[in-house]
Tab-separated table of C-alpha atoms in Angstrom:
chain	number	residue	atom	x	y	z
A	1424	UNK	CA	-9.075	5.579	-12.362
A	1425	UNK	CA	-8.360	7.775	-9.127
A	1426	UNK	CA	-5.874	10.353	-9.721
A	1427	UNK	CA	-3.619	12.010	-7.672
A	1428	UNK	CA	-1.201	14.671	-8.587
A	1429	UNK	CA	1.285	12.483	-10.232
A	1430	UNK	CA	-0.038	8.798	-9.909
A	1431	UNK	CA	-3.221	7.334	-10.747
A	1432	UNK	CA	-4.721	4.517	-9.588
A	1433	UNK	CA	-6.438	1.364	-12.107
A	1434	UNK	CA	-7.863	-1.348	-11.955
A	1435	UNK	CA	-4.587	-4.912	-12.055
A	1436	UNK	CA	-4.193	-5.644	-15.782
A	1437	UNK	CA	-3.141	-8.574	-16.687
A	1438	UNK	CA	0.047	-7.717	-17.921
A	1439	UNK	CA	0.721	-5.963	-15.296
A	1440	UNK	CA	1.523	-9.030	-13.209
A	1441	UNK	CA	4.793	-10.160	-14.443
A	1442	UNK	CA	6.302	-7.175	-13.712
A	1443	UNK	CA	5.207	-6.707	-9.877
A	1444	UNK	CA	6.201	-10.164	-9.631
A	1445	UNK	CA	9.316	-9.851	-10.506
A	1446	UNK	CA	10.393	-6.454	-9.223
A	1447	UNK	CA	8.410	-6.884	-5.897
A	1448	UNK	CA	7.490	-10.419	-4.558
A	1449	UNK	CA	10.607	-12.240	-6.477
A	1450	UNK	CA	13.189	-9.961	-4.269
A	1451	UNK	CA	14.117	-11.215	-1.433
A	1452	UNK	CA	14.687	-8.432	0.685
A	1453	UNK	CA	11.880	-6.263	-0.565
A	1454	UNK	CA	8.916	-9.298	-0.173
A	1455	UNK	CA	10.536	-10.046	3.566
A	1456	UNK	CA	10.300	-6.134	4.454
A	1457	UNK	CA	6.483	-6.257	3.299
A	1458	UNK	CA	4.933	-9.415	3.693
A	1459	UNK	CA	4.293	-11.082	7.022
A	1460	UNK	CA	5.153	-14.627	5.991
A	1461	UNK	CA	8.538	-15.902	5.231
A	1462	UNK	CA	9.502	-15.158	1.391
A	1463	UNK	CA	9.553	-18.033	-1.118
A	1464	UNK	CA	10.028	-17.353	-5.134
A	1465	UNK	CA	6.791	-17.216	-6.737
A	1466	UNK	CA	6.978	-18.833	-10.542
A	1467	UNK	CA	6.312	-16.547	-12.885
A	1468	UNK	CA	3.266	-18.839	-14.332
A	1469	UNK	CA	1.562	-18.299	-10.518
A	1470	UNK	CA	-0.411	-15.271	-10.731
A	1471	UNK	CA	-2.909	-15.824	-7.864
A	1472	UNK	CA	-0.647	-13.381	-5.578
A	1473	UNK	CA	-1.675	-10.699	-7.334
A	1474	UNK	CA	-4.659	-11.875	-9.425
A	1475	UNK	CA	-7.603	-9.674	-8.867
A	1476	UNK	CA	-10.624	-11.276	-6.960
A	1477	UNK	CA	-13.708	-9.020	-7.564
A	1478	UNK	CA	-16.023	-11.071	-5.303
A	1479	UNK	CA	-13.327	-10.242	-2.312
A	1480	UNK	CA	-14.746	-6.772	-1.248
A	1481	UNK	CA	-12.309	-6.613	1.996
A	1482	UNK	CA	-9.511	-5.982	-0.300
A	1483	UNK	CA	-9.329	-3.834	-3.362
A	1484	UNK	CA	-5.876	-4.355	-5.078
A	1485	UNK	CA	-4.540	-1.365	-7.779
A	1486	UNK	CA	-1.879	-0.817	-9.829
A	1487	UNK	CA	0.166	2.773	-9.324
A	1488	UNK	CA	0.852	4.494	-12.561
A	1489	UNK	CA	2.647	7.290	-13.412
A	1490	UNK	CA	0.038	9.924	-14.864
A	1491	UNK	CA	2.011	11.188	-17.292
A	1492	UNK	CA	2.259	8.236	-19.349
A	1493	UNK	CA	0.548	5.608	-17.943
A	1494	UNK	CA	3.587	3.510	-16.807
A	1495	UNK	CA	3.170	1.129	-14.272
A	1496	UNK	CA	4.997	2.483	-11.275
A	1497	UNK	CA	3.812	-0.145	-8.689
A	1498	UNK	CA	0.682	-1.733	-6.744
A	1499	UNK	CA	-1.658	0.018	-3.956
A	1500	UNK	CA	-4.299	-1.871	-1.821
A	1501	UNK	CA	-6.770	-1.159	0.636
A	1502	UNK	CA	-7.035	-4.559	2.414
A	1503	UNK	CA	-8.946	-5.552	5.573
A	1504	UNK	CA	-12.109	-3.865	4.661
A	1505	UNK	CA	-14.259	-3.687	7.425
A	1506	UNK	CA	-17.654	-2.650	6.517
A	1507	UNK	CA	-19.042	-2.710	9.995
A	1508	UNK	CA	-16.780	-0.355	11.854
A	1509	UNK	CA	-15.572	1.156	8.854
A	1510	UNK	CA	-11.989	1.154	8.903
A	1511	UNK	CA	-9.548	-0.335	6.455
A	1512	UNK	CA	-5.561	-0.831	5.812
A	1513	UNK	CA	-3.242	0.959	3.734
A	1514	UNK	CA	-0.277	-1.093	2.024
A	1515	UNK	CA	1.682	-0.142	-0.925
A	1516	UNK	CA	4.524	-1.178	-2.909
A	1517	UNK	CA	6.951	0.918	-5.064
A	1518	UNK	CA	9.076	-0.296	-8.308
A	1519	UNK	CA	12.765	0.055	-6.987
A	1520	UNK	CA	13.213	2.460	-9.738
A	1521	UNK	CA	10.439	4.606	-8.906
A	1522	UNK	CA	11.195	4.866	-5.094
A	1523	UNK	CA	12.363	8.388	-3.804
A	1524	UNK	CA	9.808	10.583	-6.428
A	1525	UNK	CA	7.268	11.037	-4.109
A	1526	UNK	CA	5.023	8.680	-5.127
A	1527	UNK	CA	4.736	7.073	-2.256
A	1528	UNK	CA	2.984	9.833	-0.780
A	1529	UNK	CA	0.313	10.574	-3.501
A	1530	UNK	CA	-0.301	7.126	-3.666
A	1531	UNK	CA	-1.387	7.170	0.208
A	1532	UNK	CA	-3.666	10.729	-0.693
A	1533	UNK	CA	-5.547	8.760	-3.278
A	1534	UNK	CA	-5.988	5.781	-0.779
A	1535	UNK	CA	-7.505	8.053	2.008
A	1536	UNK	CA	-9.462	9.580	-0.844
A	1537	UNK	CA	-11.164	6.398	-1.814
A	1538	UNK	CA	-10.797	5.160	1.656
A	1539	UNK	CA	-12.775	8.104	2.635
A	1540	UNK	CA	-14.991	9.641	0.040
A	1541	UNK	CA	-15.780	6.888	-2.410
A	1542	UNK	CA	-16.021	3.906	0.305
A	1543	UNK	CA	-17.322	6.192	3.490
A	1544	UNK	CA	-14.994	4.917	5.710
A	1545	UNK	CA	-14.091	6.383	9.442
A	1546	UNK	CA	-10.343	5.193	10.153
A	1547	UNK	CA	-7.494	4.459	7.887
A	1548	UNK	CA	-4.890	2.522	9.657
A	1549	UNK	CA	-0.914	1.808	7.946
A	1550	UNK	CA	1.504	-0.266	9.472
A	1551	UNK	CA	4.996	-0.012	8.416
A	1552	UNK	CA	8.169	-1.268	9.927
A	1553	UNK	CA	10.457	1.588	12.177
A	1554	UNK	CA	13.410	1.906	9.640
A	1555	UNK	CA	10.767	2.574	6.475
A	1556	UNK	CA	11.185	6.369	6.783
A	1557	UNK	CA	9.528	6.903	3.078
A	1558	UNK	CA	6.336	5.242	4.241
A	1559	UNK	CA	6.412	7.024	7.765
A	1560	UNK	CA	7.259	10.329	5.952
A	1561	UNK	CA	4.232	9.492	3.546
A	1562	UNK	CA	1.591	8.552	6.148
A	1563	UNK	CA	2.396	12.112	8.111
A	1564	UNK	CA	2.812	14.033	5.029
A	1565	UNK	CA	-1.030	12.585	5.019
A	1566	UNK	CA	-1.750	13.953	8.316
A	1567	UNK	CA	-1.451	10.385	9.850
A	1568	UNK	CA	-0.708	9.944	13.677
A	1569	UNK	CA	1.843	7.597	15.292
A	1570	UNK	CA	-0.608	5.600	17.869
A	1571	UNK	CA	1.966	3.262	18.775
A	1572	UNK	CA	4.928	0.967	18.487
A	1573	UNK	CA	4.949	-3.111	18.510
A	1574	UNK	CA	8.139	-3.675	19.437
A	1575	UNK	CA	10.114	-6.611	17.861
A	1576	UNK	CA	7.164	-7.493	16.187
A	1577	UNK	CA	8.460	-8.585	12.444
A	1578	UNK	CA	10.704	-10.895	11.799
A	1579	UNK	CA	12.836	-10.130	8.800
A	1580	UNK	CA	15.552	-11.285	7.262
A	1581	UNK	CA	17.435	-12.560	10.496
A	1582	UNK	CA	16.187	-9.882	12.773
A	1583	UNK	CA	13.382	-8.902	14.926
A	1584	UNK	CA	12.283	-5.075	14.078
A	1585	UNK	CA	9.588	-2.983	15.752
A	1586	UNK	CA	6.294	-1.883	13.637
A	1587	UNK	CA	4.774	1.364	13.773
A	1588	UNK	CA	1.322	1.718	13.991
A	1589	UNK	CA	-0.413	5.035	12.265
A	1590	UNK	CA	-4.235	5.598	12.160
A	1591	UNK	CA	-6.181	8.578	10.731
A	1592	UNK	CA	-9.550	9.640	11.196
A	1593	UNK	CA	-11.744	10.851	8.368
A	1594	UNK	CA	-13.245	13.335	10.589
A	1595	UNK	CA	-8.979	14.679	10.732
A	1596	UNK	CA	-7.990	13.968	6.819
A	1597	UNK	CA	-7.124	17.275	5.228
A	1598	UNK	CA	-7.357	16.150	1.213
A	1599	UNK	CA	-4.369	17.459	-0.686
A	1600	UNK	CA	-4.672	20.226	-2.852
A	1601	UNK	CA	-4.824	18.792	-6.552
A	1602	UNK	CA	-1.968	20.509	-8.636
């Protein structure tokens, strides 16, 4: 497990994936905020979304759990792997009940940490809609730079909205301070 200062990082159990089924993809307004396809209920018997593929080695899927404890606080990934120029994507998804604890932002230390340290990456890159201030405030907290804005670039839930674009460099990545 990776461990930040309040969350860790695991491998998906199993039984794990009713829950971020139902509190993430199965709401409506949550899934069409992070997704980039139009939502559609998922049946609770249809775990590929979140089933764990250990032969895919361009994404690496976690679940988030609360360190003290061990309960399941949400799901972490760091998708588009790209071995050759050695970069990667951040995305992350909170439990509604655990948004607004700062997780979010240990979640995205323990990213650039494996991002950075365990895979030897160069660039860690998030993309997060304008309006998701907890994400934005998470990247910078994280010492990630605005590079740009796609304007009107997601459509979501009858309305274009822009994306923000953040990158960081490993060569600029200032680990936290464990507590």
């Amino acid at each position: 497990m990776l461990k930040g200062n309040k969350v860790g990082l695991r491998a998906r159990h199993e039984d794990d994936i009713p829950i971020l089924l139902d509190e993430l993809f199965n709401d409506v307004v949550n899934a069409s905020r992070s997704e980039t396809k139009p939502w559609r209920p998922i049946a609770p018997t249809s775990r590929d979304r979140l089933k764990v593929d250990d032969s895919e080695e361009a994404n690496v899927p976690f679940s988030v759990v609360e360190l003290d404890g061990g309960t399941l606080i949400g799901s972490a990934t760091l998708w588009g792997v790209d071995p050759h120029n050695r970069n990667a994507h951040i995305g992350l998804g909170l439990l509604p009940a655990q948004r607004g604890k700062g997780y979010g932002t240990d979640v995205v230390a323990a990213l650039c940490h494996y991002g950075f340290v365990v895979r030897g990456l160069h660039r860690l890159q998030i993309e997060t809609l304008s309006d998701n201030t907890a994400m934005l405030r998470s990247a910078e907290r994280n010492g990630f730079v605005r590079e740009g804005v796609l304007r009107s670039a997601a459509w979501v839930m009858g309305e274009f909205l822009d994306e923000v674009v953040l990158g960081l460099l490993a060569e600029d990545w200032k680990p936290v301070p464990r507590q």
